[in-house]
């Protein structure tokens, strides 16, 4: 059996199903490019029939990605498969990912089909995808974690006979425990006669916190592909976290005896933009990429690590790309130096205008901070790569606050590159005052549900990264921005979320236009 584990990244499909994580097309392309640098084998870029945005994402990612396989999800119906195949036609290595439920629960309540009808529907979907010329068809047996194994074996045998090249065994509801999920994979390896003609794939959800353990149990029992997302984002409690599986396989090579093609030093550089762009924060104690993952606070541990790192550290943080940061640039660094370092960090600019925007922001930060770290540069580049249409842009902000003052904010915004709008308000704090003043201009009802602050680097002069989430009706939008001034960062983050809302909802846009008052 091969010792190479394929890493299938579904950040852009299952990951994007996290509430409020919706990404703009350019943001998806940026993440796809970084996933390639990370060295994943498969990028699942979307569910093409589900929306024009998903179709376009799969089409654009297919045209961008050079080495990885690009995958599009479908239901087991011809219309979905036609649309996915169309979206994938520019891909060097296209894969259609089709399938349907196999548990009694899904057959009865969701599909309302008999087991034999569902089996035939799945096999004909695979035959149809292959008949279009798709060389690589993955079949998902949804809710396999709660399915009757004997039926699951029959389905897998039939879809492999129909041409499936990869069999996905999802624990859709995150129900199983490692011993059970491992045994399920082992049972498939031992009981499906033609299983040697396909790769078995683990796809786990984290409802009981078992996703990583279950995926690793699957590898121990014969799975040769693991489906995962960056930072473990995804529906409900999320999917298997890519960085955890990859680093577990890497750190415990002695135990697993397998390898992946992931460039581990790119892990942290992938985690940060995914968090910033989706607005889903990484919990501080998250394994591998959390802020505290390599922090030692107790005296005994610090003493041990200073004497010999391996006393309390099983992973060298540099192996995941953490702590490589050097003081690299200062206000005197020219365009050439900044461009070069950005390129090394994975932000190569062909668009001069775009580079100039980042450079001007760099000068602003360098002026205030004197020393600009890689993390600062990353934050600026990610901020500027946000391609959400800038319906409203900040022109000027003035805030008064203090323990004896009534917090008051005056904001000046540019609307669609032309009208300048200004308003002011007070609030129970400076951020509240700013948001109220903005709301007087952009009259789109929304509720702020979350606001959080992280520092990009250390020290009182560090840039602040602000992430917010707003709710409008049933939809959640996130916004993120970084700046050396916390209030400016919070203002930009709010505008970022509002611009996403306006881009998605033309009705809301109209409302804000009617409210326009030019100053
Ligand atoms: O969790 C799941 O079952 C899935 C399938 C659609 C692949 O995401
Ligand atoms: Zn899933």
mmCIF file with all atom_site columns, C-alpha atoms in Angstrom, residues 83-229:
data_model
loop_
_atom_site.group_PDB
_atom_site.id
_atom_site.type_symbol
_atom_site.label_atom_id
_atom_site.label_alt_id
_atom_site.label_comp_id
_atom_site.label_asym_id
_atom_site.label_entity_id
_atom_site.label_seq_id
_atom_site.pdbx_PDB_ins_code
_atom_site.Cartn_x
_atom_site.Cartn_y
_atom_site.Cartn_z
_atom_site.occupancy
_atom_site.B_iso_or_equiv
_atom_site.pdbx_formal_charge
_atom_site.auth_seq_id
_atom_site.auth_comp_id
_atom_site.auth_asym_id
_atom_site.auth_atom_id
_atom_site.pdbx_PDB_model_num
ATOM 1   C CA . UNK A 1 83  ? -22.680 22.404 -14.833 1.00 0.00 ? 83  UNK A CA 1
ATOM 2   C CA . UNK A 1 84  ? -19.691 21.205 -12.792 1.00 0.00 ? 84  UNK A CA 1
ATOM 3   C CA . UNK A 1 85  ? -17.989 19.794 -15.878 1.00 0.00 ? 85  UNK A CA 1
ATOM 4   C CA . UNK A 1 86  ? -18.503 23.094 -17.640 1.00 0.00 ? 86  UNK A CA 1
ATOM 5   C CA . UNK A 1 87  ? -16.967 25.007 -14.705 1.00 0.00 ? 87  UNK A CA 1
ATOM 6   C CA . UNK A 1 88  ? -14.002 22.610 -14.587 1.00 0.00 ? 88  UNK A CA 1
ATOM 7   C CA . UNK A 1 89  ? -13.170 22.653 -18.262 1.00 0.00 ? 89  UNK A CA 1
ATOM 8   C CA . UNK A 1 90  ? -10.121 24.943 -17.849 1.00 0.00 ? 90  UNK A CA 1
ATOM 9   C CA . UNK A 1 91  ? -8.570  22.744 -15.144 1.00 0.00 ? 91  UNK A CA 1
ATOM 10  C CA . UNK A 1 92  ? -5.392  20.816 -15.870 1.00 0.00 ? 92  UNK A CA 1
ATOM 11  C CA . UNK A 1 93  ? -6.588  18.070 -13.518 1.00 0.00 ? 93  UNK A CA 1
ATOM 12  C CA . UNK A 1 94  ? -10.372 18.230 -13.115 1.00 0.00 ? 94  UNK A CA 1
ATOM 13  C CA . UNK A 1 95  ? -12.319 16.106 -10.653 1.00 0.00 ? 95  UNK A CA 1
ATOM 14  C CA . UNK A 1 96  ? -16.084 15.794 -10.266 1.00 0.00 ? 96  UNK A CA 1
ATOM 15  C CA . UNK A 1 97  ? -17.176 15.012 -6.721  1.00 0.00 ? 97  UNK A CA 1
ATOM 16  C CA . UNK A 1 98  ? -20.638 13.487 -6.767  1.00 0.00 ? 98  UNK A CA 1
ATOM 17  C CA . UNK A 1 99  ? -22.665 11.294 -4.462  1.00 0.00 ? 99  UNK A CA 1
ATOM 18  C CA . UNK A 1 100 ? -25.636 10.898 -2.148  1.00 0.00 ? 100 UNK A CA 1
ATOM 19  C CA . UNK A 1 101 ? -26.681 9.609  1.258   1.00 0.00 ? 101 UNK A CA 1
ATOM 20  C CA . UNK A 1 102 ? -26.214 6.026  2.403   1.00 0.00 ? 102 UNK A CA 1
ATOM 21  C CA . UNK A 1 103 ? -27.586 5.986  5.960   1.00 0.00 ? 103 UNK A CA 1
ATOM 22  C CA . UNK A 1 104 ? -31.101 4.786  6.681   1.00 0.00 ? 104 UNK A CA 1
ATOM 23  C CA . UNK A 1 105 ? -31.808 8.239  8.053   1.00 0.00 ? 105 UNK A CA 1
ATOM 24  C CA . UNK A 1 106 ? -30.828 9.993  4.796   1.00 0.00 ? 106 UNK A CA 1
ATOM 25  C CA . UNK A 1 107 ? -32.542 7.395  2.576   1.00 0.00 ? 107 UNK A CA 1
ATOM 26  C CA . UNK A 1 108 ? -35.795 7.716  4.480   1.00 0.00 ? 108 UNK A CA 1
ATOM 27  C CA . UNK A 1 109 ? -35.978 11.405 5.404   1.00 0.00 ? 109 UNK A CA 1
ATOM 28  C CA . UNK A 1 110 ? -33.859 13.236 2.861   1.00 0.00 ? 110 UNK A CA 1
ATOM 29  C CA . UNK A 1 111 ? -33.811 11.183 -0.316  1.00 0.00 ? 111 UNK A CA 1
ATOM 30  C CA . UNK A 1 112 ? -37.086 9.272  0.168   1.00 0.00 ? 112 UNK A CA 1
ATOM 31  C CA . UNK A 1 113 ? -35.697 6.427  -1.901  1.00 0.00 ? 113 UNK A CA 1
ATOM 32  C CA . UNK A 1 114 ? -35.187 2.743  -1.368  1.00 0.00 ? 114 UNK A CA 1
ATOM 33  C CA . UNK A 1 115 ? -31.629 1.554  -0.859  1.00 0.00 ? 115 UNK A CA 1
ATOM 34  C CA . UNK A 1 116 ? -31.559 -0.033 -4.323  1.00 0.00 ? 116 UNK A CA 1
ATOM 35  C CA . UNK A 1 117 ? -32.923 3.092  -6.033  1.00 0.00 ? 117 UNK A CA 1
ATOM 36  C CA . UNK A 1 118 ? -30.282 5.263  -4.357  1.00 0.00 ? 118 UNK A CA 1
ATOM 37  C CA . UNK A 1 119 ? -27.533 2.805  -5.271  1.00 0.00 ? 119 UNK A CA 1
ATOM 38  C CA . UNK A 1 120 ? -28.578 2.861  -8.921  1.00 0.00 ? 120 UNK A CA 1
ATOM 39  C CA . UNK A 1 121 ? -28.865 6.658  -8.922  1.00 0.00 ? 121 UNK A CA 1
ATOM 40  C CA . UNK A 1 122 ? -25.307 6.981  -7.572  1.00 0.00 ? 122 UNK A CA 1
ATOM 41  C CA . UNK A 1 123 ? -23.814 4.494  -10.032 1.00 0.00 ? 123 UNK A CA 1
ATOM 42  C CA . UNK A 1 124 ? -25.510 6.186  -12.997 1.00 0.00 ? 124 UNK A CA 1
ATOM 43  C CA . UNK A 1 125 ? -24.233 9.604  -11.848 1.00 0.00 ? 125 UNK A CA 1
ATOM 44  C CA . UNK A 1 126 ? -20.683 8.242  -11.889 1.00 0.00 ? 126 UNK A CA 1
ATOM 45  C CA . UNK A 1 127 ? -21.212 6.594  -15.300 1.00 0.00 ? 127 UNK A CA 1
ATOM 46  C CA . UNK A 1 128 ? -22.585 9.880  -16.633 1.00 0.00 ? 128 UNK A CA 1
ATOM 47  C CA . UNK A 1 129 ? -19.631 11.941 -15.314 1.00 0.00 ? 129 UNK A CA 1
ATOM 48  C CA . UNK A 1 130 ? -17.181 9.479  -16.869 1.00 0.00 ? 130 UNK A CA 1
ATOM 49  C CA . UNK A 1 131 ? -19.132 9.508  -20.148 1.00 0.00 ? 131 UNK A CA 1
ATOM 50  C CA . UNK A 1 132 ? -18.528 13.288 -20.406 1.00 0.00 ? 132 UNK A CA 1
ATOM 51  C CA . UNK A 1 133 ? -14.800 12.580 -20.414 1.00 0.00 ? 133 UNK A CA 1
ATOM 52  C CA . UNK A 1 134 ? -14.056 13.380 -16.766 1.00 0.00 ? 134 UNK A CA 1
ATOM 53  C CA . UNK A 1 135 ? -11.066 11.177 -15.923 1.00 0.00 ? 135 UNK A CA 1
ATOM 54  C CA . UNK A 1 136 ? -11.347 11.515 -12.159 1.00 0.00 ? 136 UNK A CA 1
ATOM 55  C CA . UNK A 1 137 ? -14.651 11.035 -10.343 1.00 0.00 ? 137 UNK A CA 1
ATOM 56  C CA . UNK A 1 138 ? -14.897 11.009 -6.572  1.00 0.00 ? 138 UNK A CA 1
ATOM 57  C CA . UNK A 1 139 ? -18.020 9.523  -5.000  1.00 0.00 ? 139 UNK A CA 1
ATOM 58  C CA . UNK A 1 140 ? -19.224 10.650 -1.561  1.00 0.00 ? 140 UNK A CA 1
ATOM 59  C CA . UNK A 1 141 ? -21.302 8.260  0.527   1.00 0.00 ? 141 UNK A CA 1
ATOM 60  C CA . UNK A 1 142 ? -22.970 10.918 2.652   1.00 0.00 ? 142 UNK A CA 1
ATOM 61  C CA . UNK A 1 143 ? -23.542 10.063 6.311   1.00 0.00 ? 143 UNK A CA 1
ATOM 62  C CA . UNK A 1 144 ? -21.458 6.895  5.968   1.00 0.00 ? 144 UNK A CA 1
ATOM 63  C CA . UNK A 1 145 ? -20.639 7.246  9.673   1.00 0.00 ? 145 UNK A CA 1
ATOM 64  C CA . UNK A 1 146 ? -24.217 6.190  10.535  1.00 0.00 ? 146 UNK A CA 1
ATOM 65  C CA . UNK A 1 147 ? -24.770 3.769  7.651   1.00 0.00 ? 147 UNK A CA 1
ATOM 66  C CA . UNK A 1 148 ? -25.304 0.031  7.624   1.00 0.00 ? 148 UNK A CA 1
ATOM 67  C CA . UNK A 1 149 ? -21.827 -1.296 6.585   1.00 0.00 ? 149 UNK A CA 1
ATOM 68  C CA . UNK A 1 150 ? -23.199 -4.070 4.339   1.00 0.00 ? 150 UNK A CA 1
ATOM 69  C CA . UNK A 1 151 ? -25.146 -1.513 2.268   1.00 0.00 ? 151 UNK A CA 1
ATOM 70  C CA . UNK A 1 152 ? -22.169 0.860  2.202   1.00 0.00 ? 152 UNK A CA 1
ATOM 71  C CA . UNK A 1 153 ? -19.974 -1.928 0.755   1.00 0.00 ? 153 UNK A CA 1
ATOM 72  C CA . UNK A 1 154 ? -22.554 -2.626 -1.971  1.00 0.00 ? 154 UNK A CA 1
ATOM 73  C CA . UNK A 1 155 ? -22.742 1.067  -2.930  1.00 0.00 ? 155 UNK A CA 1
ATOM 74  C CA . UNK A 1 156 ? -18.964 1.416  -3.045  1.00 0.00 ? 156 UNK A CA 1
ATOM 75  C CA . UNK A 1 157 ? -18.561 -1.700 -5.178  1.00 0.00 ? 157 UNK A CA 1
ATOM 76  C CA . UNK A 1 158 ? -21.209 -0.455 -7.627  1.00 0.00 ? 158 UNK A CA 1
ATOM 77  C CA . UNK A 1 159 ? -19.795 3.060  -8.004  1.00 0.00 ? 159 UNK A CA 1
ATOM 78  C CA . UNK A 1 160 ? -16.247 1.787  -8.489  1.00 0.00 ? 160 UNK A CA 1
ATOM 79  C CA . UNK A 1 161 ? -17.566 -0.567 -11.180 1.00 0.00 ? 161 UNK A CA 1
ATOM 80  C CA . UNK A 1 162 ? -19.222 2.511  -12.751 1.00 0.00 ? 162 UNK A CA 1
ATOM 81  C CA . UNK A 1 163 ? -15.869 4.340  -12.862 1.00 0.00 ? 163 UNK A CA 1
ATOM 82  C CA . UNK A 1 164 ? -15.329 6.121  -9.521  1.00 0.00 ? 164 UNK A CA 1
ATOM 83  C CA . UNK A 1 165 ? -11.644 6.711  -8.822  1.00 0.00 ? 165 UNK A CA 1
ATOM 84  C CA . UNK A 1 166 ? -11.931 7.962  -5.232  1.00 0.00 ? 166 UNK A CA 1
ATOM 85  C CA . UNK A 1 167 ? -14.401 6.874  -2.541  1.00 0.00 ? 167 UNK A CA 1
ATOM 86  C CA . UNK A 1 168 ? -15.211 9.477  0.072   1.00 0.00 ? 168 UNK A CA 1
ATOM 87  C CA . UNK A 1 169 ? -16.529 8.072  3.370   1.00 0.00 ? 169 UNK A CA 1
ATOM 88  C CA . UNK A 1 170 ? -17.961 11.115 5.178   1.00 0.00 ? 170 UNK A CA 1
ATOM 89  C CA . UNK A 1 171 ? -18.773 11.147 8.842   1.00 0.00 ? 171 UNK A CA 1
ATOM 90  C CA . UNK A 1 172 ? -21.174 13.932 7.898   1.00 0.00 ? 172 UNK A CA 1
ATOM 91  C CA . UNK A 1 173 ? -22.585 14.466 11.384  1.00 0.00 ? 173 UNK A CA 1
ATOM 92  C CA . UNK A 1 174 ? -19.344 13.944 13.324  1.00 0.00 ? 174 UNK A CA 1
ATOM 93  C CA . UNK A 1 175 ? -20.950 10.981 15.104  1.00 0.00 ? 175 UNK A CA 1
ATOM 94  C CA . UNK A 1 176 ? -18.222 8.351  15.186  1.00 0.00 ? 176 UNK A CA 1
ATOM 95  C CA . UNK A 1 177 ? -15.284 7.696  17.484  1.00 0.00 ? 177 UNK A CA 1
ATOM 96  C CA . UNK A 1 178 ? -11.804 6.855  16.217  1.00 0.00 ? 178 UNK A CA 1
ATOM 97  C CA . UNK A 1 179 ? -12.110 3.087  16.802  1.00 0.00 ? 179 UNK A CA 1
ATOM 98  C CA . UNK A 1 180 ? -15.452 3.029  14.979  1.00 0.00 ? 180 UNK A CA 1
ATOM 99  C CA . UNK A 1 181 ? -14.392 5.193  12.057  1.00 0.00 ? 181 UNK A CA 1
ATOM 100 C CA . UNK A 1 182 ? -11.120 3.277  11.705  1.00 0.00 ? 182 UNK A CA 1
ATOM 101 C CA . UNK A 1 183 ? -13.072 -0.008 11.732  1.00 0.00 ? 183 UNK A CA 1
ATOM 102 C CA . UNK A 1 184 ? -15.444 1.375  9.076   1.00 0.00 ? 184 UNK A CA 1
ATOM 103 C CA . UNK A 1 185 ? -12.500 2.102  6.777   1.00 0.00 ? 185 UNK A CA 1
ATOM 104 C CA . UNK A 1 186 ? -10.922 -1.272 7.533   1.00 0.00 ? 186 UNK A CA 1
ATOM 105 C CA . UNK A 1 187 ? -14.257 -2.969 6.769   1.00 0.00 ? 187 UNK A CA 1
ATOM 106 C CA . UNK A 1 188 ? -14.371 -1.220 3.379   1.00 0.00 ? 188 UNK A CA 1
ATOM 107 C CA . UNK A 1 189 ? -10.789 -2.265 2.604   1.00 0.00 ? 189 UNK A CA 1
ATOM 108 C CA . UNK A 1 190 ? -11.565 -5.876 3.487   1.00 0.00 ? 190 UNK A CA 1
ATOM 109 C CA . UNK A 1 191 ? -15.080 -6.327 2.128   1.00 0.00 ? 191 UNK A CA 1
ATOM 110 C CA . UNK A 1 192 ? -15.325 -4.371 -1.121  1.00 0.00 ? 192 UNK A CA 1
ATOM 111 C CA . UNK A 1 193 ? -13.921 -6.680 -3.811  1.00 0.00 ? 193 UNK A CA 1
ATOM 112 C CA . UNK A 1 194 ? -12.803 -3.953 -6.254  1.00 0.00 ? 194 UNK A CA 1
ATOM 113 C CA . UNK A 1 195 ? -11.495 -1.473 -3.621  1.00 0.00 ? 195 UNK A CA 1
ATOM 114 C CA . UNK A 1 196 ? -7.958  -1.717 -5.048  1.00 0.00 ? 196 UNK A CA 1
ATOM 115 C CA . UNK A 1 197 ? -9.243  0.259  -8.065  1.00 0.00 ? 197 UNK A CA 1
ATOM 116 C CA . UNK A 1 198 ? -9.956  3.386  -5.981  1.00 0.00 ? 198 UNK A CA 1
ATOM 117 C CA . UNK A 1 199 ? -8.459  5.562  -3.257  1.00 0.00 ? 199 UNK A CA 1
ATOM 118 C CA . UNK A 1 200 ? -10.416 5.675  0.003   1.00 0.00 ? 200 UNK A CA 1
ATOM 119 C CA . UNK A 1 201 ? -10.867 9.147  1.467   1.00 0.00 ? 201 UNK A CA 1
ATOM 120 C CA . UNK A 1 202 ? -11.664 10.283 5.028   1.00 0.00 ? 202 UNK A CA 1
ATOM 121 C CA . UNK A 1 203 ? -14.030 13.257 5.413   1.00 0.00 ? 203 UNK A CA 1
ATOM 122 C CA . UNK A 1 204 ? -14.775 14.004 9.057   1.00 0.00 ? 204 UNK A CA 1
ATOM 123 C CA . UNK A 1 205 ? -16.738 16.638 10.919  1.00 0.00 ? 205 UNK A CA 1
ATOM 124 C CA . UNK A 1 206 ? -15.897 17.842 14.384  1.00 0.00 ? 206 UNK A CA 1
ATOM 125 C CA . UNK A 1 207 ? -19.215 17.762 16.263  1.00 0.00 ? 207 UNK A CA 1
ATOM 126 C CA . UNK A 1 208 ? -17.714 15.657 19.051  1.00 0.00 ? 208 UNK A CA 1
ATOM 127 C CA . UNK A 1 209 ? -14.200 17.050 18.640  1.00 0.00 ? 209 UNK A CA 1
ATOM 128 C CA . UNK A 1 210 ? -13.077 13.825 16.925  1.00 0.00 ? 210 UNK A CA 1
ATOM 129 C CA . UNK A 1 211 ? -12.408 14.992 13.351  1.00 0.00 ? 211 UNK A CA 1
ATOM 130 C CA . UNK A 1 212 ? -8.606  14.874 13.494  1.00 0.00 ? 212 UNK A CA 1
ATOM 131 C CA . UNK A 1 213 ? -8.493  11.654 15.533  1.00 0.00 ? 213 UNK A CA 1
ATOM 132 C CA . UNK A 1 214 ? -11.001 9.989  13.189  1.00 0.00 ? 214 UNK A CA 1
ATOM 133 C CA . UNK A 1 215 ? -9.062  11.038 10.083  1.00 0.00 ? 215 UNK A CA 1
ATOM 134 C CA . UNK A 1 216 ? -5.846  9.660  11.547  1.00 0.00 ? 216 UNK A CA 1
ATOM 135 C CA . UNK A 1 217 ? -7.608  6.406  12.470  1.00 0.00 ? 217 UNK A CA 1
ATOM 136 C CA . UNK A 1 218 ? -8.745  6.223  8.841   1.00 0.00 ? 218 UNK A CA 1
ATOM 137 C CA . UNK A 1 219 ? -5.140  6.582  7.640   1.00 0.00 ? 219 UNK A CA 1
ATOM 138 C CA . UNK A 1 220 ? -4.054  3.791  9.993   1.00 0.00 ? 220 UNK A CA 1
ATOM 139 C CA . UNK A 1 221 ? -6.736  1.590  8.443   1.00 0.00 ? 221 UNK A CA 1
ATOM 140 C CA . UNK A 1 222 ? -6.085  2.186  4.775   1.00 0.00 ? 222 UNK A CA 1
ATOM 141 C CA . UNK A 1 223 ? -7.452  5.617  3.761   1.00 0.00 ? 223 UNK A CA 1
ATOM 142 C CA . UNK A 1 224 ? -5.019  7.339  1.407   1.00 0.00 ? 224 UNK A CA 1
ATOM 143 C CA . UNK A 1 225 ? -6.731  10.720 1.099   1.00 0.00 ? 225 UNK A CA 1
ATOM 144 C CA . UNK A 1 226 ? -7.797  13.065 3.913   1.00 0.00 ? 226 UNK A CA 1
ATOM 145 C CA . UNK A 1 227 ? -10.324 15.866 3.355   1.00 0.00 ? 227 UNK A CA 1
ATOM 146 C CA . UNK A 1 228 ? -9.787  18.895 5.513   1.00 0.00 ? 228 UNK A CA 1
ATOM 147 C CA . UNK A 1 229 ? -9.931  22.667 5.817   1.00 0.00 ? 229 UNK A CA 1
#
